[in-house]
XYZ file of C-alpha atoms in Angstrom:
695
model
C -15.847 89.570 175.797
C -19.345 90.988 175.125
C -17.696 94.392 174.073
C -15.523 92.871 171.715
C -18.245 90.672 170.182
C -20.230 93.983 169.529
C -17.395 95.508 168.207
C -17.129 92.863 165.579
C -20.577 93.471 164.470
C -21.977 95.839 161.884
C -25.163 97.063 160.390
C -26.706 94.852 157.756
C -30.231 96.153 157.018
C -33.174 97.155 158.709
C -36.171 94.877 159.902
C -39.666 94.790 158.391
C -40.657 91.979 160.711
C -38.588 92.316 163.977
C -38.288 88.641 164.847
C -37.402 87.641 161.149
C -34.955 90.198 160.770
C -33.440 89.602 164.179
C -32.622 85.939 163.213
C -31.006 87.245 159.966
C -28.901 89.865 161.752
C -28.017 87.328 164.452
C -26.529 85.025 161.930
C -24.847 87.541 159.950
C -23.405 89.776 162.895
C -25.758 92.581 162.225
C -27.060 95.170 164.707
C -30.813 95.435 164.861
C -30.687 98.872 166.732
C -28.938 100.603 164.080
C -30.635 104.026 162.916
C -30.322 102.866 159.200
C -32.699 99.780 160.176
C -35.462 101.976 161.182
C -35.018 104.139 158.210
C -35.037 100.970 155.939
C -38.187 99.719 157.670
C -39.938 102.999 157.172
C -38.892 103.100 153.550
C -40.198 99.499 152.853
C -43.503 100.410 154.510
C -43.928 103.566 152.445
C -43.263 101.996 149.294
C -45.469 98.891 150.082
C -48.300 101.415 150.560
C -47.433 103.248 147.251
C -47.481 99.701 145.426
C -50.980 98.955 146.966
C -52.466 102.104 145.995
C -51.200 102.068 142.350
C -52.228 98.440 141.998
C -55.751 99.266 143.175
C -55.975 102.286 140.885
C -54.879 100.090 137.796
C -57.342 97.318 138.425
C -60.235 99.857 138.847
C -59.093 101.282 135.595
C -59.719 97.924 133.939
C -55.997 96.826 133.640
C -55.525 92.903 133.439
C -54.164 91.402 136.739
C -50.876 90.875 135.260
C -50.342 94.377 134.017
C -51.471 96.034 137.383
C -49.358 93.761 139.291
C -46.246 94.505 136.938
C -46.601 98.152 136.701
C -47.100 98.825 140.435
C -44.261 96.548 141.331
C -41.789 98.303 138.935
C -42.696 101.657 140.373
C -42.295 100.510 143.977
C -39.017 98.597 143.302
C -37.432 101.729 141.773
C -38.722 103.896 144.419
C -37.433 101.373 147.080
C -33.917 101.421 145.447
C -33.721 105.291 145.049
C -34.936 105.947 148.717
C -32.746 103.236 150.035
C -29.618 104.375 148.338
C -30.247 108.117 149.037
C -31.746 108.055 152.645
C -31.614 104.708 154.468
C -28.066 103.897 153.717
C -26.542 107.182 152.278
C -23.004 106.344 153.754
C -22.855 102.861 152.311
C -19.796 102.995 149.869
C -21.978 100.450 147.600
C -24.893 102.674 147.262
C -25.536 104.193 143.679
C -23.060 101.835 142.251
C -23.533 99.811 139.094
C -22.941 96.872 141.181
C -25.641 97.582 143.746
C -28.223 98.425 141.158
C -27.525 95.131 139.289
C -27.752 93.299 142.515
C -30.890 94.969 143.363
C -32.718 94.335 140.083
C -31.871 90.508 140.592
C -33.499 90.548 143.988
C -36.397 92.627 142.698
C -37.067 90.075 139.889
C -36.924 87.117 142.373
C -39.499 89.040 144.355
C -41.554 89.922 141.399
C -41.940 86.162 140.192
C -42.800 84.989 143.614
C -45.331 87.750 144.268
C -47.052 86.895 140.709
C -47.381 83.192 141.792
C -48.982 84.306 145.086
C -51.232 86.543 143.632
C -52.538 84.224 140.782
C -52.995 81.423 143.324
C -54.954 83.521 145.732
C -57.147 84.921 143.061
C -57.669 81.820 140.856
C -57.499 78.938 143.244
C -58.947 80.540 146.362
C -61.059 83.066 144.575
C -59.929 86.109 146.675
C -60.493 89.600 145.538
C -57.285 91.053 143.703
C -57.152 93.724 146.369
C -56.945 91.450 149.184
C -54.650 88.972 147.410
C -52.050 91.769 146.544
C -51.472 92.294 150.339
C -50.207 88.681 150.839
C -48.163 89.194 147.551
C -46.659 92.384 148.618
C -45.949 91.159 151.884
C -44.060 88.073 150.592
C -42.201 90.168 147.947
C -41.063 92.669 150.802
C -39.672 89.923 152.763
C -37.649 88.673 149.678
C -36.415 92.233 148.867
C -35.560 92.962 152.415
C -33.581 89.772 152.788
C -31.772 90.206 149.515
C -31.087 93.770 150.233
C -29.712 93.094 153.871
C -27.550 90.096 152.674
C -26.291 90.882 149.312
C -27.073 94.354 147.998
C -26.314 96.638 150.971
C -24.261 94.638 153.257
C -21.245 96.036 155.271
C -18.441 93.889 156.223
C -18.812 91.801 159.213
C -16.940 89.521 161.104
C -18.929 86.381 160.188
C -17.639 83.090 159.393
C -18.009 82.017 155.817
C -19.843 78.804 156.699
C -22.704 81.073 158.221
C -22.891 82.829 155.076
C -23.237 79.597 153.295
C -25.808 78.222 155.617
C -27.889 81.415 155.449
C -27.610 81.405 151.810
C -28.757 77.815 151.624
C -31.676 78.434 153.932
C -32.657 81.452 151.827
C -32.499 79.868 148.403
C -34.141 76.601 149.591
C -36.867 78.518 151.188
C -37.460 80.566 147.947
C -37.643 77.541 145.850
C -40.125 76.007 148.262
C -42.236 79.117 148.120
C -41.898 79.316 144.440
C -43.170 75.894 143.808
C -46.116 76.304 146.352
C -47.116 79.551 144.607
C -47.230 78.159 141.250
C -47.887 74.556 141.561
C -51.615 74.960 141.631
C -52.007 77.573 138.796
C -49.949 76.208 135.982
C -51.564 74.059 133.547
C -50.604 70.374 133.481
C -48.046 69.140 130.982
C -49.484 66.358 128.650
C -47.471 63.729 130.560
C -48.942 64.841 133.980
C -52.421 64.722 132.674
C -51.740 61.354 131.267
C -50.492 59.990 134.679
C -53.595 61.709 136.198
C -55.514 59.345 133.848
C -53.687 56.492 135.266
C -55.133 57.383 138.717
C -58.703 57.282 137.108
C -57.882 53.718 136.132
C -56.271 52.559 139.308
C -54.214 49.276 138.804
C -51.027 47.579 140.006
C -49.342 47.960 136.662
C -49.416 49.928 133.362
C -47.844 49.658 129.779
C -45.152 52.239 129.958
C -44.457 52.773 133.784
C -44.985 51.067 137.102
C -47.840 52.295 139.169
C -46.366 54.636 141.914
C -47.034 57.771 140.082
C -50.751 56.798 139.825
C -51.037 55.859 143.529
C -49.468 58.984 144.520
C -51.707 61.287 142.370
C -54.845 59.223 143.488
C -54.000 59.890 147.130
C -53.436 63.666 146.660
C -56.336 64.219 144.486
C -58.502 62.259 146.972
C -57.520 64.922 149.372
C -57.257 68.131 147.426
C -59.483 67.351 144.580
C -58.685 66.918 140.827
C -57.023 70.076 140.412
C -53.398 70.729 139.317
C -52.283 71.312 143.029
C -53.664 67.739 143.930
C -51.867 66.185 140.798
C -48.368 67.997 141.599
C -48.314 68.089 145.482
C -46.915 64.444 145.503
C -43.957 65.683 143.490
C -43.286 68.366 146.057
C -43.381 65.844 148.868
C -41.001 63.597 146.941
C -38.665 66.675 146.639
C -38.657 67.204 150.249
C -37.890 63.662 151.132
C -35.074 63.628 148.488
C -33.625 66.695 150.187
C -33.762 65.126 153.595
C -31.881 61.906 152.264
C -29.341 63.960 150.326
C -28.443 66.121 153.377
C -28.039 63.076 155.444
C -25.934 61.407 152.915
C -23.508 64.153 152.502
C -23.192 64.834 156.070
C -22.238 61.153 156.834
C -19.867 61.256 153.814
C -18.142 64.555 154.815
C -19.750 67.103 157.279
C -22.609 69.495 157.852
C -20.890 72.294 155.894
C -20.848 70.204 152.792
C -24.482 69.083 153.263
C -25.626 72.533 153.258
C -23.808 73.142 149.873
C -25.407 69.954 148.507
C -28.728 71.011 149.424
C -28.149 74.322 147.874
C -27.233 72.543 144.623
C -30.102 70.358 144.781
C -32.514 73.231 145.337
C -31.053 75.016 142.085
C -30.247 72.595 139.517
C -32.812 72.132 136.834
C -33.438 68.451 137.002
C -34.117 68.510 140.583
C -36.177 71.575 140.555
C -38.329 70.161 137.809
C -38.678 66.655 139.623
C -40.172 68.549 142.679
C -42.652 70.599 140.543
C -43.974 68.195 137.863
C -45.554 64.889 138.846
C -43.703 62.549 136.583
C -42.444 58.897 137.541
C -39.108 60.660 138.030
C -40.258 62.287 141.230
C -40.815 59.274 143.408
C -37.846 57.577 141.639
C -35.567 60.401 142.817
C -36.708 60.085 146.326
C -36.086 56.382 146.381
C -32.776 56.646 144.621
C -31.633 59.186 147.288
C -33.026 56.898 149.979
C -31.148 53.944 148.583
C -27.873 55.910 148.340
C -28.400 57.091 151.966
C -28.733 53.564 153.263
C -26.140 52.067 151.020
C -23.511 54.577 152.476
C -24.637 53.573 155.958
C -24.279 49.749 154.921
C -21.034 49.795 152.813
C -19.123 52.689 154.450
C -20.420 52.741 157.884
C -20.950 49.176 158.258
C -24.418 49.317 159.629
C -26.196 45.841 159.168
C -29.726 47.020 159.523
C -29.190 49.712 156.910
C -29.564 46.934 154.204
C -33.246 46.794 154.997
C -33.490 50.455 154.145
C -31.883 49.588 150.821
C -34.342 46.864 150.098
C -37.329 49.095 150.856
C -35.967 52.001 148.830
C -35.202 49.669 145.820
C -38.581 48.058 145.939
C -40.386 51.093 146.056
C -38.112 52.628 143.393
C -38.907 49.758 140.971
C -42.434 50.740 141.603
C -41.640 54.222 140.358
C -39.452 53.601 137.354
C -37.438 50.569 136.251
C -34.195 52.776 135.989
C -33.425 52.360 139.545
C -32.530 48.623 138.712
C -29.167 50.088 137.496
C -28.141 50.367 141.164
C -28.162 46.559 141.429
C -25.012 45.983 139.094
C -23.507 49.049 140.815
C -23.817 47.455 144.223
C -22.357 44.112 143.016
C -19.304 45.938 141.381
C -18.689 47.848 144.671
C -18.825 44.636 146.652
C -16.199 43.109 144.282
C -13.910 46.021 144.310
C -13.921 46.991 147.788
C -12.102 44.532 150.154
C -13.809 45.342 153.344
C -17.179 45.086 151.804
C -16.782 41.528 150.380
C -17.794 40.220 153.751
C -21.409 41.060 152.794
C -21.328 38.097 150.332
C -21.429 36.074 153.449
C -24.071 37.779 155.584
C -27.865 37.461 155.200
C -28.750 41.203 155.170
C -27.948 42.039 151.434
C -30.025 38.894 150.361
C -32.866 39.872 152.672
C -32.923 43.225 151.208
C -32.898 41.902 147.777
C -36.102 39.794 148.957
C -37.685 42.795 150.437
C -37.226 44.806 147.197
C -38.720 41.862 145.022
C -41.738 41.473 147.332
C -42.581 45.107 147.131
C -42.189 44.943 143.453
C -44.264 41.676 143.054
C -47.476 43.672 142.168
C -45.723 44.752 138.803
C -44.418 41.338 138.171
C -48.039 39.897 138.515
C -49.622 42.551 136.293
C -47.048 41.694 133.679
C -47.607 38.157 134.022
C -51.171 38.622 133.331
C -50.804 40.997 130.480
C -48.414 39.103 128.341
C -45.323 40.904 129.898
C -46.556 44.076 128.094
C -44.579 46.746 130.360
C -41.486 44.619 130.477
C -41.429 44.144 126.736
C -42.190 47.997 126.248
C -39.260 49.024 128.217
C -36.943 46.306 127.100
C -37.115 44.399 123.704
C -39.523 47.128 122.329
C -36.848 49.913 122.684
C -34.087 47.834 121.084
C -36.580 47.045 118.092
C -36.895 50.683 117.254
C -35.117 52.418 114.384
C -31.387 52.646 114.937
C -30.295 56.040 115.606
C -27.224 57.726 117.031
C -28.176 59.926 119.934
C -24.921 60.399 122.022
C -25.069 64.183 121.222
C -28.599 64.423 122.422
C -27.640 62.616 125.698
C -24.889 65.126 126.231
C -27.213 67.952 125.535
C -29.742 66.438 127.991
C -27.141 66.311 130.737
C -26.128 69.881 130.077
C -29.568 71.060 130.362
C -30.165 68.824 133.581
C -27.174 69.957 135.392
C -26.226 73.586 133.647
C -22.823 73.950 132.051
C -21.290 74.657 135.509
C -22.713 71.346 137.044
C -21.647 69.415 134.002
C -18.068 70.968 134.358
C -17.958 70.103 137.956
C -18.983 66.482 137.275
C -16.425 66.255 134.434
C -13.613 67.497 137.012
C -14.718 64.884 139.432
C -14.976 61.877 137.148
C -12.547 62.130 134.564
C -8.727 62.703 134.545
C -6.987 66.024 133.659
C -3.347 66.781 132.931
C -2.721 67.544 136.569
C -4.785 64.676 137.791
C -3.908 61.665 135.646
C -5.946 58.636 135.663
C -3.005 56.934 137.688
C -3.676 59.315 140.407
C -7.522 59.133 140.219
C -7.288 55.224 140.470
C -5.022 55.378 143.596
C -7.220 57.729 145.223
C -10.410 55.667 144.439
C -8.690 52.445 145.653
C -7.645 54.014 148.841
C -10.777 55.897 149.743
C -14.137 53.927 150.234
C -16.017 57.360 149.787
C -14.354 58.061 146.460
C -15.110 54.453 145.230
C -18.624 54.864 146.413
C -19.159 58.190 144.203
C -17.358 56.598 141.324
C -19.148 53.162 141.162
C -22.841 54.654 141.650
C -22.289 57.055 138.917
C -20.159 55.729 136.198
C -21.540 52.259 135.499
C -25.231 53.698 135.225
C -23.924 56.412 133.018
C -22.013 53.989 130.984
C -25.516 52.070 130.234
C -27.133 55.261 128.891
C -23.969 56.144 126.954
C -24.004 52.586 125.275
C -27.634 52.923 124.614
C -27.383 56.228 122.925
C -24.975 54.815 120.370
C -27.884 53.138 118.529
C -31.120 54.146 120.229
C -32.970 57.249 121.102
C -32.592 58.316 124.731
C -35.016 60.452 126.826
C -34.195 63.820 128.439
C -34.673 62.699 132.041
C -33.009 59.329 131.997
C -29.675 60.350 133.610
C -31.030 62.783 136.216
C -31.126 60.500 139.277
C -27.556 59.120 138.878
C -26.270 62.821 139.403
C -27.600 62.494 143.218
C -24.381 60.589 144.245
C -22.104 63.426 142.917
C -23.700 66.256 144.555
C -21.930 65.740 147.971
C -18.623 65.606 146.080
C -19.329 68.521 144.141
C -20.342 70.453 147.213
C -16.993 69.360 149.011
C -15.104 70.923 146.046
C -17.144 74.118 146.569
C -15.713 74.366 150.309
C -12.196 74.493 149.041
C -10.579 77.915 148.843
C -7.543 76.548 146.879
C -7.206 74.089 143.999
C -6.228 73.969 140.379
C -6.670 76.673 137.811
C -9.854 74.875 136.801
C -11.447 74.403 140.185
C -11.350 77.926 141.427
C -13.117 79.505 138.450
C -15.591 76.753 138.751
C -16.297 77.581 142.142
C -16.745 81.186 141.441
C -19.261 80.497 138.658
C -21.622 78.767 141.035
C -23.326 81.908 142.558
C -24.102 83.228 139.102
C -25.308 79.741 138.002
C -27.716 79.537 140.841
C -28.966 83.047 140.566
C -29.563 82.464 136.685
C -31.459 79.155 137.572
C -33.646 80.932 140.032
C -34.481 83.692 137.594
C -35.138 81.409 135.043
C -37.514 79.296 136.872
C -39.528 82.307 138.075
C -39.652 83.971 134.503
C -40.912 80.676 132.841
C -43.622 79.833 135.666
C -44.646 83.538 135.528
C -44.997 83.557 131.650
C -46.972 80.270 131.593
C -49.393 81.412 134.186
C -49.883 85.203 134.328
C -47.851 86.018 131.165
C -45.898 89.397 130.684
C -47.494 92.559 129.700
C -46.913 93.147 126.104
C -45.536 89.697 125.450
C -48.040 87.454 123.768
C -47.878 83.713 123.447
C -46.432 82.491 119.979
C -48.829 81.061 117.645
C -49.664 77.314 118.135
C -47.944 77.423 121.786
C -49.305 74.034 123.228
C -48.236 74.538 126.857
C -51.165 76.851 127.902
C -54.758 77.374 126.913
C -56.126 73.770 127.718
C -58.781 75.091 130.079
C -60.228 77.198 127.370
C -59.920 74.593 124.798
C -61.739 72.063 127.057
C -64.522 74.498 127.778
C -65.070 74.948 124.050
C -65.110 71.161 123.357
C -67.753 70.863 126.138
C -69.853 73.315 124.131
C -69.535 71.312 121.058
C -70.524 68.231 123.001
C -73.639 70.122 124.605
C -74.615 71.278 121.039
C -74.474 67.593 119.961
C -76.619 66.467 122.802
C -79.374 68.685 121.529
C -79.774 66.837 118.268
C -78.253 63.350 119.103
C -79.616 60.977 121.645
C -76.209 59.215 122.327
C -73.278 60.640 124.164
C -70.303 61.617 121.889
C -66.692 60.027 122.488
C -64.031 62.750 122.360
C -60.949 61.352 120.570
C -57.606 62.727 120.687
C -55.932 62.197 117.319
C -52.283 61.846 118.636
C -50.358 59.671 120.841
C -51.866 60.484 124.400
C -51.496 64.395 124.719
C -54.981 65.521 123.523
C -56.939 62.750 125.193
C -55.283 63.153 128.604
C -55.527 66.804 128.799
C -59.060 66.903 127.679
C -60.070 64.249 130.018
C -58.568 66.393 132.956
C -59.840 69.664 132.066
C -63.228 68.437 131.136
C -63.739 67.359 134.554
C -61.888 70.208 136.409
C -63.524 73.082 137.840
C -66.898 72.510 136.480
C -70.433 71.921 138.186
C -70.549 68.136 137.007
C -71.093 65.712 139.931
C -68.497 63.093 140.306
C -70.521 60.366 138.528
C -70.793 62.842 135.433
C -67.000 63.472 135.567
C -66.162 59.850 135.654
C -68.546 59.471 132.521
C -66.516 62.373 130.895
C -63.209 60.522 131.471
C -64.792 57.235 130.089
C -65.918 59.196 127.020
C -62.531 60.331 126.065
C -60.341 58.109 124.045
C -57.087 57.959 121.918
C -55.865 56.932 118.347
C -55.595 53.269 118.927
C -59.186 53.349 117.632
C -57.583 53.781 114.180
C -54.746 51.573 114.559
C -52.251 54.028 116.058
C -50.396 53.978 119.093
C -52.076 55.687 122.213
C -50.289 53.686 124.946
C -52.639 52.916 127.942
C -55.733 53.945 126.072
C -55.636 50.813 124.182
C -56.305 49.028 127.656
C -58.780 51.638 128.967
C -61.147 51.743 125.666
C -62.126 48.489 123.927
C -62.414 49.176 120.302
C -65.336 46.662 119.741
C -67.295 48.524 122.372
C -67.089 51.587 120.274
C -69.044 50.219 117.436
C -71.440 52.780 115.879
C -70.471 55.452 118.267
C -70.634 59.226 117.652
C -67.288 60.817 118.098
C -65.686 64.233 118.172
C -62.262 64.039 116.608
C -59.757 66.553 117.857
C -56.302 67.322 116.429
C -53.828 70.094 116.755
C -53.225 69.680 113.023
C -56.030 70.052 110.211
C -54.396 67.588 107.982
C -54.571 64.876 110.844
C -58.318 64.989 110.474
C -58.120 64.397 106.649
C -56.154 61.107 106.929
C -58.124 58.481 105.144
C -56.983 56.077 107.672
C -59.122 57.733 110.008
C -61.947 58.839 108.216
C -62.720 55.512 106.395
C -63.582 54.164 110.039
C -66.813 56.141 109.719
C -69.867 56.112 107.663
C -70.377 59.794 108.027
C -67.935 62.687 108.724
C -68.767 66.321 109.066
C -66.501 69.254 107.805
C -63.406 70.238 109.981
C -64.085 73.013 112.276
C -61.548 75.204 114.039
C -61.435 76.474 117.782
C -59.440 79.550 118.743
C -57.949 79.201 122.150
C -57.066 81.993 124.409
C -55.301 82.738 127.795
C -55.045 85.924 129.816
C -57.532 87.597 127.285
C -55.140 86.945 124.161
C -55.947 84.490 121.195
C -52.711 82.664 120.200
C -53.631 79.560 118.489
C -56.162 77.232 116.889
C -57.158 73.570 117.366
C -59.397 71.437 114.950
C -62.156 68.982 115.363
C -64.812 67.296 113.148
C -67.823 65.218 114.104
C -67.795 61.669 112.942
C -70.748 59.124 112.860
C -71.064 55.384 112.978
C -67.453 54.249 114.059
C -66.397 50.855 112.977
C -63.600 49.022 114.623
C -62.622 46.915 111.642
C -59.832 48.121 109.574
C -61.522 48.987 106.106
C -59.489 48.524 103.047
C -57.675 51.779 101.916
C -56.029 53.036 98.975
C -52.309 52.803 98.211
C -52.377 56.671 98.761
C -54.066 56.389 102.054
C -51.671 53.574 103.127
C -48.711 55.855 102.571
C -50.340 58.682 104.439
C -51.091 56.383 107.418
C -47.563 54.819 107.349
C -45.998 58.596 107.295
C -48.336 59.392 110.131
C -47.300 56.476 112.272
C -43.548 57.229 111.485
C -44.124 60.942 112.783
C -45.787 59.841 115.783
C -43.089 57.292 116.765
C -40.594 60.346 116.778
C -42.968 62.109 119.414
C -41.650 62.200 123.069
C -43.302 59.565 125.360
C -43.324 59.543 129.013
């Protein structure tokens, strides 16, 4: 038996780290003692030494970190491919083929993007010397290269079950996305929304105008541990992503089996919405975790008839309502399921569902109390306020958002599941749904919430992330379809499209993150690219403030002349990484405000800064557009205004844009009379701001 098992094995690739490679070879049927393994290991070691030497020479020559890292990696990658194909595996029938070169380049790019993030984190966050940091970066890239080459680029046929391959693929991709997040989470500059929610955490409360407080609580907890840095702000999103993955794996395993659960986890790791929710700290991050938890416990309650699961439903719904109000859409879906599914109607006469509702309301009660003491501001903002917006047809935008969140392959897979086709008429789907509680579960917890967004989009503007969480319930069903080796003419090509889709997503994530942090040699940022450069901009605003302090006795208020972006980002980056003590940092936060001082909308800044307390204050008005600082509706609030000045911003040594500021003195909160021309300018400005994306 042992001989037969060894006969079914074949060589896969050579180990660089024996224990790591042994596990891979064990899962894939490889032979760790194959002579080619030693050759590949020696080749990788030789190329790594070449990589390190070349990187060191380039940095000593004065090349930038990005240029040295990129050039040395390209030389090392080409050398590795040539040596591997000509020496390590000369008899492999796939060597030196177009397919193997293309596959190798994909693996090399994945390794390059991960390596860049590790290098940036170690040098920028931990302040390690570049020569020391590159060793860890080379090690991580080598592991990615080895694994990819062993499993995909140069494999030989092995008697390995398909499910083992899928599981190994899932483990590899999930591990890669985890490492990619951790590599970049602390060096990528915050998005405006993230900085805005960080400001939530600097004004801790049980409620806020535009969102519930969970995002603020999570940021406060993590920044208390790690400090007011990007990693501290975003680490909560990473933890929420891990929790979501655990619930999704359990949900899929309970609905179907472990094989489908691995595929669902693979989709969760790769699809754009879920990758972003695990990287950027938005209210959607805890929302998705609570949504997944609610689905997990709902399946246990409605399908498995577990009475105690209702308490888990109550906790997840309550915490979800503290995260984002969207999870309330699960309430009507639960009611519809109970009405349609005969075996589930018994829950109307049992106490557990009602106790779950009470638990959810108790957890949500802080937000209710905050609204009751603030004229129901948040409920009005998310409810009647949106219906009072200008009527606009945005169904096409909703479909575009879904396409971006799920990828074309994911959207087609969802359509195939939810909607009838010629070979699957609606009659057959309805019969299947009414006979299968699992099919009904997937349908009810996806279609009704989606219908709400579709209806809303017929007359109002929709936001990009709104539909993201509701696709969680379909991932187990899409994963089940991926298992099937037979099906319609539509299903089989769809299954074949998933590998290319997943690889494309991973390459896109790595490329975007690398570009936003280290950049690419010879690829400058476009003019007025507002996703980077905030650290340099904030540093220069501090210089302006320090210069004013030499001639003025009072502290200047930095005011962002937009909705919330400028004020939020300046508040964060003016306190990050400096030498100021905590008290001075808090003062800088308090001395940053928004455009509500001029009668515009700056969301929570209206609550954080009282206009009347700003009387006679000195202000530094900051804008992305020069014309905004010429607006009579703004400058008429001051007795004196200085000429407009510009600030050139740079990142990675390249200047790519300008911001504008002007000093204004003797602020008055009263709205002064303005001319008809100024009124029209002010109205146009407000209409323009209304079109801006809000969190």
